Amino acid sequence: MEKKLIIAIDGPAGSGKSTTAKIIADKLKISYLDTGAMYRAVTAYFIDNDYSIDSDNIYSIMDSIIIEFYEYSVLLNSQDFTYRLRDNDVSSLVSKISSNKIVRDRMVLIQRNISENKSIVVDGRDIGTVVFPNADYKFFITAGIKERASRRYRELKLKGREVELINIEQQIKERDYLDSTRKNSPLKKADGAIVIDTTHLHLEEQVNTILKIINNN
């Protein structure tokens, strides 16, 4: 039986990890899982239903969650949250929601179940450290703060969003701080992970850098 391959790609917001991971999965003809989109969908779900992570029934809320991916759509309990993922209210609250231990424990379980028995590229912030510490390949993708803000700005402008670059940069700085200092599953380079700084790399260059490492092993 062919060995199942797990490629873990971690990194901060705007580093290019998700776009890179999608292309790598496509080129290797294996599955792809965007865990960041999962946490954003959960955050939108909490907001839209007036749920709180301090609620006494947080366990039952999380136990009832079913997340599915259909091409580029993210469904939570059969409701499409794709259009909500980059909304400001979601972006401002996702760090708080995703730092909750009950939320993270449930999400890690869902992520492992989705990835079971298949070759897959998984990107996020704790994939190589918590979700798949024994992944076949572990990468940590980063980039300078101004470059990451510019990428997010261009992405949102292409989608017709009215945004200010300075506000996006501040949001990313705050997200970096919250993600790296949280108690549960903080953002950090996993042991053995290969660091790739994409500040001055084109998308094709960062994809090829990772593929070369995988194909030469």
PDB file of N, CA and C in Angstrom, residues 7-46:
ATOM      1  N   ILE A   7       2.012  16.867   4.582  1.00  0.00           N
ATOM      2  CA  ILE A   7       2.878  18.041   4.460  1.00  0.00           C
ATOM      3  C   ILE A   7       2.263  19.157   5.291  1.00  0.00           C
ATOM      4  N   ALA A   8       2.963  19.577   6.329  1.00  0.00           N
ATOM      5  CA  ALA A   8       2.472  20.621   7.233  1.00  0.00           C
ATOM      6  C   ALA A   8       3.124  21.953   6.892  1.00  0.00           C
ATOM      7  N   ILE A   9       2.307  22.966   6.677  1.00  0.00           N
ATOM      8  CA  ILE A   9       2.814  24.298   6.362  1.00  0.00           C
ATOM      9  C   ILE A   9       2.224  25.297   7.353  1.00  0.00           C
ATOM     10  N   ASP A  10       3.081  25.855   8.192  1.00  0.00           N
ATOM     11  CA  ASP A  10       2.648  26.842   9.182  1.00  0.00           C
ATOM     12  C   ASP A  10       3.218  28.209   8.846  1.00  0.00           C
ATOM     13  N   GLY A  11       2.653  29.233   9.481  1.00  0.00           N
ATOM     14  CA  GLY A  11       3.174  30.578   9.284  1.00  0.00           C
ATOM     15  C   GLY A  11       2.161  31.626   9.686  1.00  0.00           C
ATOM     16  N   PRO A  12       2.600  32.854   9.833  1.00  0.00           N
ATOM     17  CA  PRO A  12       1.711  33.947  10.234  1.00  0.00           C
ATOM     18  C   PRO A  12       0.800  34.416   9.107  1.00  0.00           C
ATOM     19  N   ALA A  13      -0.119  35.291   9.439  1.00  0.00           N
ATOM     20  CA  ALA A  13      -1.074  35.825   8.461  1.00  0.00           C
ATOM     21  C   ALA A  13      -0.368  36.552   7.331  1.00  0.00           C
ATOM     22  N   GLY A  14      -0.802  36.287   6.102  1.00  0.00           N
ATOM     23  CA  GLY A  14      -0.278  36.994   4.946  1.00  0.00           C
ATOM     24  C   GLY A  14       1.070  36.524   4.453  1.00  0.00           C
ATOM     25  N   SER A  15       1.569  35.425   4.992  1.00  0.00           N
ATOM     26  CA  SER A  15       2.890  34.941   4.587  1.00  0.00           C
ATOM     27  C   SER A  15       2.858  34.209   3.252  1.00  0.00           C
ATOM     28  N   GLY A  16       1.664  33.864   2.793  1.00  0.00           N
ATOM     29  CA  GLY A  16       1.516  33.161   1.525  1.00  0.00           C
ATOM     30  C   GLY A  16       1.373  31.666   1.671  1.00  0.00           C
ATOM     31  N   LYS A  17       1.207  31.209   2.903  1.00  0.00           N
ATOM     32  CA  LYS A  17       1.177  29.760   3.138  1.00  0.00           C
ATOM     33  C   LYS A  17      -0.028  29.078   2.496  1.00  0.00           C
ATOM     34  N   SER A  18      -1.188  29.711   2.548  1.00  0.00           N
ATOM     35  CA  SER A  18      -2.388  29.074   2.011  1.00  0.00           C
ATOM     36  C   SER A  18      -2.337  28.964   0.488  1.00  0.00           C
ATOM     37  N   THR A  19      -1.967  30.052  -0.167  1.00  0.00           N
ATOM     38  CA  THR A  19      -1.865  30.033  -1.627  1.00  0.00           C
ATOM     39  C   THR A  19      -0.822  29.017  -2.067  1.00  0.00           C
ATOM     40  N   THR A  20       0.313  29.024  -1.380  1.00  0.00           N
ATOM     41  CA  THR A  20       1.388  28.076  -1.688  1.00  0.00           C
ATOM     42  C   THR A  20       0.930  26.643  -1.476  1.00  0.00           C
ATOM     43  N   ALA A  21       0.266  26.400  -0.352  1.00  0.00           N
ATOM     44  CA  ALA A  21      -0.190  25.045  -0.016  1.00  0.00           C
ATOM     45  C   ALA A  21      -1.174  24.522  -1.064  1.00  0.00           C
ATOM     46  N   LYS A  22      -2.080  25.372  -1.526  1.00  0.00           N
ATOM     47  CA  LYS A  22      -3.056  24.962  -2.534  1.00  0.00           C
ATOM     48  C   LYS A  22      -2.366  24.516  -3.821  1.00  0.00           C
ATOM     49  N   ILE A  23      -1.386  25.300  -4.245  1.00  0.00           N
ATOM     50  CA  ILE A  23      -0.689  24.990  -5.497  1.00  0.00           C
ATOM     51  C   ILE A  23       0.127  23.708  -5.360  1.00  0.00           C
ATOM     52  N   ILE A  24       0.783  23.548  -4.225  1.00  0.00           N
ATOM     53  CA  ILE A  24       1.578  22.333  -3.991  1.00  0.00           C
ATOM     54  C   ILE A  24       0.686  21.100  -4.009  1.00  0.00           C
ATOM     55  N   ALA A  25      -0.457  21.190  -3.344  1.00  0.00           N
ATOM     56  CA  ALA A  25      -1.394  20.066  -3.338  1.00  0.00           C
ATOM     57  C   ALA A  25      -1.851  19.735  -4.753  1.00  0.00           C
ATOM     58  N   ASP A  26      -2.113  20.784  -5.533  1.00  0.00           N
ATOM     59  CA  ASP A  26      -2.556  20.584  -6.915  1.00  0.00           C
ATOM     60  C   ASP A  26      -1.462  19.931  -7.756  1.00  0.00           C
ATOM     61  N   LYS A  27      -0.229  20.380  -7.607  1.00  0.00           N
ATOM     62  CA  LYS A  27       0.875  19.839  -8.396  1.00  0.00           C
ATOM     63  C   LYS A  27       1.204  18.403  -8.001  1.00  0.00           C
ATOM     64  N   LEU A  28       1.035  18.091  -6.724  1.00  0.00           N
ATOM     65  CA  LEU A  28       1.292  16.726  -6.248  1.00  0.00           C
ATOM     66  C   LEU A  28       0.061  15.829  -6.406  1.00  0.00           C
ATOM     67  N   LYS A  29      -1.062  16.449  -6.797  1.00  0.00           N
ATOM     68  CA  LYS A  29      -2.327  15.729  -6.979  1.00  0.00           C
ATOM     69  C   LYS A  29      -2.779  15.035  -5.691  1.00  0.00           C
ATOM     70  N   ILE A  30      -2.702  15.797  -4.593  1.00  0.00           N
ATOM     71  CA  ILE A  30      -3.170  15.285  -3.307  1.00  0.00           C
ATOM     72  C   ILE A  30      -4.142  16.299  -2.697  1.00  0.00           C
ATOM     73  N   SER A  31      -4.742  15.960  -1.567  1.00  0.00           N
ATOM     74  CA  SER A  31      -5.748  16.814  -0.938  1.00  0.00           C
ATOM     75  C   SER A  31      -5.116  18.039  -0.277  1.00  0.00           C
ATOM     76  N   TYR A  32      -5.956  19.017   0.006  1.00  0.00           N
ATOM     77  CA  TYR A  32      -5.520  20.244   0.674  1.00  0.00           C
ATOM     78  C   TYR A  32      -6.520  20.624   1.754  1.00  0.00           C
ATOM     79  N   LEU A  33      -6.009  21.079   2.899  1.00  0.00           N
ATOM     80  CA  LEU A  33      -6.878  21.506   3.993  1.00  0.00           C
ATOM     81  C   LEU A  33      -6.408  22.848   4.537  1.00  0.00           C
ATOM     82  N   ASP A  34      -7.286  23.846   4.485  1.00  0.00           N
ATOM     83  CA  ASP A  34      -7.016  25.185   4.985  1.00  0.00           C
ATOM     84  C   ASP A  34      -7.622  25.316   6.378  1.00  0.00           C
ATOM     85  N   THR A  35      -6.812  25.132   7.420  1.00  0.00           N
ATOM     86  CA  THR A  35      -7.350  25.174   8.780  1.00  0.00           C
ATOM     87  C   THR A  35      -7.703  26.592   9.202  1.00  0.00           C
ATOM     88  N   GLY A  36      -7.033  27.581   8.598  1.00  0.00           N
ATOM     89  CA  GLY A  36      -7.377  28.961   8.911  1.00  0.00           C
ATOM     90  C   GLY A  36      -8.802  29.280   8.519  1.00  0.00           C
ATOM     91  N   ALA A  37      -9.220  28.764   7.375  1.00  0.00           N
ATOM     92  CA  ALA A  37     -10.599  28.967   6.932  1.00  0.00           C
ATOM     93  C   ALA A  37     -11.576  28.300   7.896  1.00  0.00           C
ATOM     94  N   MET A  38     -11.165  27.181   8.471  1.00  0.00           N
ATOM     95  CA  MET A  38     -12.021  26.487   9.433  1.00  0.00           C
ATOM     96  C   MET A  38     -12.252  27.350  10.669  1.00  0.00           C
ATOM     97  N   TYR A  39     -11.180  27.942  11.198  1.00  0.00           N
ATOM     98  CA  TYR A  39     -11.323  28.788  12.384  1.00  0.00           C
ATOM     99  C   TYR A  39     -12.121  30.050  12.071  1.00  0.00           C
ATOM    100  N   ARG A  40     -11.963  30.578  10.874  1.00  0.00           N
ATOM    101  CA  ARG A  40     -12.741  31.754  10.493  1.00  0.00           C
ATOM    102  C   ARG A  40     -14.225  31.412  10.348  1.00  0.00           C
ATOM    103  N   ALA A  41     -14.509  30.223   9.828  1.00  0.00           N
ATOM    104  CA  ALA A  41     -15.902  29.792   9.706  1.00  0.00           C
ATOM    105  C   ALA A  41     -16.532  29.632  11.084  1.00  0.00           C
ATOM    106  N   VAL A  42     -15.787  29.059  12.011  1.00  0.00           N
ATOM    107  CA  VAL A  42     -16.292  28.903  13.388  1.00  0.00           C
ATOM    108  C   VAL A  42     -16.529  30.270  14.016  1.00  0.00           C
ATOM    109  N   THR A  43     -15.610  31.202  13.791  1.00  0.00           N
ATOM    110  CA  THR A  43     -15.763  32.557  14.332  1.00  0.00           C
ATOM    111  C   THR A  43     -17.019  33.222  13.780  1.00  0.00           C
ATOM    112  N   ALA A  44     -17.238  33.115  12.473  1.00  0.00           N
ATOM    113  CA  ALA A  44     -18.439  33.683  11.861  1.00  0.00           C
ATOM    114  C   ALA A  44     -19.697  33.021  12.426  1.00  0.00           C
ATOM    115  N   TYR A  45     -19.619  31.724  12.648  1.00  0.00           N
ATOM    116  CA  TYR A  45     -20.744  30.972  13.210  1.00  0.00           C
ATOM    117  C   TYR A  45     -21.089  31.480  14.614  1.00  0.00           C
ATOM    118  N   PHE A  46     -20.062  31.729  15.418  1.00  0.00           N
ATOM    119  CA  PHE A  46     -20.277  32.265  16.767  1.00  0.00           C
ATOM    120  C   PHE A  46     -20.908  33.653  16.696  1.00  0.00           C
TER     121      PHE A  46
END
